[in-house]
Amino acid sequence: MPGHLDRFVASARSRNRLVVQPRMGFGRPEEMREGLRAVAGLGVSAVGTITLDSHTRVGDHTTPLDRLAQGEHLNGYPIVSHPVEVTRELLRDLHGPAFPVQVRHGTAQPQQVFRRLIEVGLDTTEGGPVSYCLPYSRLPLTTAVRAWTESCRYLAGETEEPHIESFGGCLLGQLCPPSLLVAVTLLEGMFFRQHGVRNVSLSYAQGTLGAQDRGALRALRELARRYLGDDGWHVVLYTYMGVFPQTTHGASALIADSARLARQAGCERLIVKTVSESRQIPTVQENLDAVRLAVAAAAETGSATPDGESFQEEVRQEAASLVDHVLALHDDIGRAMVKAFAAGVLDIPYCLHPDNHGRARCVIDDRGALVWASRGNMPLSGSTQPGRAGRVTARELRWMLHHVADSYDRTDGADRPPLPPTTGESHEIIG
Amino acid sequence: MNTPLRCVVTTVESDAHAWNLIYLQLLLEERGSIVRNLGTCTPVDLVVAALVEERPDLLVVSSVNGHGHHGVRILLRALAARGIDVPCVAGGKLTVSEADDPWVRRDLIQRGCAEVFVGPTAIDRFQAFLDARWRTGVDTARPSVPALPGRQTGALDQTGVVSCTS
């Protein structure tokens, strides 16, 4: 005990409810508590989030308090800088079986964050040795793998039922074919298990095409059963993590579509963005509105008649090939992943980190799907988009980065392709 | 043909966003510039070392995590303390609220930035700034960019703003 998150998600699943979670962090304890209290008070199946500020993410624990003292605002809660008692007080009567709170941080060396979240009475966090290093840190991958190994073992030793969500389904947030997202989140889930954290969640970030996303999410569930067994995991979907629509109608439609996607593909949990995402750090009210919007869209959506089978097949084959090749490199999954990136067996498109091979490229094809323009050394079959050879211009890159935002901003949904038919009354979750 | 503009592209230490940096590198390279991209979460010392080593014509600081104003102030102080006078431009989402944009721009220019690009026309104004200061001659010489589906926008918005940590 506690293990609140896993029980909460299991209970919601049994009641056929999607768990919705905002991404929320404020620098001052009173603001953070107010935000959590407001989410808890919504009366929906919501999980609370303490998102840490970006100074804490890079291990700077003095700047946050200096800046708060000067009246400045932070983009998250500096959990290591604030005293333990302050954060315990913040969580008092809030974090519990009816409202689990998760710490989201973005830290490649998370030992201090893990130590502190245990000290304040929490046992649920997220990230991963690859997903919080290559996209977001300058640290060598070997350092992040060591740090995450130590942190997972520590969390497993100090808490009874810890939970870690892999951020591997996001990577750079956009322009990554789904098979690599699925492979990395599976590998990180297996890594957490190998170091004693049994309960994990596997992530996937909404992409550019619904049918591809539904196929990819179904492939993820199939492969999760293959590599992690039947229980001890669930799938969390992230509302689109790339450039976000600037208009309220565009952002709202994208958030609602992500909730529908979560339902159609049987995801247990959804982490939402807000309508002000493209402009600024969202307020409490904007977070509440986003949660309500997602809950409403999910409630009117049943599980979909399976579509995107060709995408599902492709993602299953590619992701399984990546995972199997990595696992063959070393019994220790952390070391296997380090070797895999060194050899380009895993290669994150566009990632600037020196430990990433940097030869893979992704583009959006005529269907609107995310496809490989260059596979680098990855053990993937298939042909590269004709005439590309992996070269992308600034204008093309900009168009692709803004493709989702622009198409949602352009219309209030009238001329977007209709959603696939749903089974209506049948509200069972595809498991 | 003029000598190519040599740029160092960087962000601030707390900022893990990469797409803005990837985009700016491509944009500058297509204008004929030579770019050293320092990547994400760049410590001040690393930026200083790169400037000493490269002696570039321009330092481009792009940040979208809301802490850019803070980070650029620190960077400018470090450059001044070490007597480095490479022209520096900054842009992106520099604080947690867009309402801050006008005064943040004024503040950073006062502290030594050659120009600051925020808001929806940031990239257009950055390109106009480059055009006014450095005519590379490359624009007319390079082949035309292949047509793409979708909006060929004249008013580019922010520098590939992405919010994708945790």
Short mmCIF file of N, CA, C and O in Angstrom, two decimals, chain A residues 214 413-421:
data_model
loop_
_atom_site.label_atom_id
_atom_site.label_comp_id
_atom_site.label_asym_id
_atom_site.label_seq_id
_atom_site.Cartn_x
_atom_site.Cartn_y
_atom_site.Cartn_z
N ARG A 214 -5.27 4.65 -33.93
CA ARG A 214 -6.04 3.52 -33.40
C ARG A 214 -5.32 2.21 -33.67
O ARG A 214 -5.23 1.34 -32.80
N GLY A 413 -14.09 21.82 -37.53
CA GLY A 413 -14.30 20.38 -37.57
C GLY A 413 -15.18 19.96 -38.72
O GLY A 413 -15.25 18.78 -39.05
N ALA A 414 -15.85 20.93 -39.38
CA ALA A 414 -16.84 20.58 -40.38
C ALA A 414 -16.25 19.80 -41.55
O ALA A 414 -16.83 18.84 -42.01
N ASP A 415 -15.04 20.23 -42.02
CA ASP A 415 -14.53 19.52 -43.19
C ASP A 415 -13.35 18.59 -42.87
O ASP A 415 -12.59 18.23 -43.73
N ARG A 416 -13.22 18.23 -41.61
CA ARG A 416 -12.26 17.17 -41.31
C ARG A 416 -12.94 15.84 -41.58
O ARG A 416 -14.16 15.73 -41.55
N PRO A 417 -12.15 14.81 -41.86
CA PRO A 417 -12.77 13.52 -42.12
C PRO A 417 -13.61 13.10 -40.92
O PRO A 417 -13.24 13.37 -39.77
N PRO A 418 -14.77 12.50 -41.16
CA PRO A 418 -15.61 12.11 -40.03
C PRO A 418 -14.92 11.05 -39.19
O PRO A 418 -14.04 10.35 -39.69
N LEU A 419 -15.34 10.94 -37.96
CA LEU A 419 -14.80 9.91 -37.09
C LEU A 419 -15.32 8.56 -37.55
O LEU A 419 -16.38 8.49 -38.16
N PRO A 420 -14.60 7.52 -37.28
CA PRO A 420 -15.08 6.21 -37.70
C PRO A 420 -16.34 5.84 -36.94
O PRO A 420 -16.58 6.36 -35.86
N PRO A 421 -17.16 4.96 -37.50
CA PRO A 421 -18.38 4.57 -36.80
C PRO A 421 -18.03 3.90 -35.48
O PRO A 421 -17.03 3.21 -35.38
#
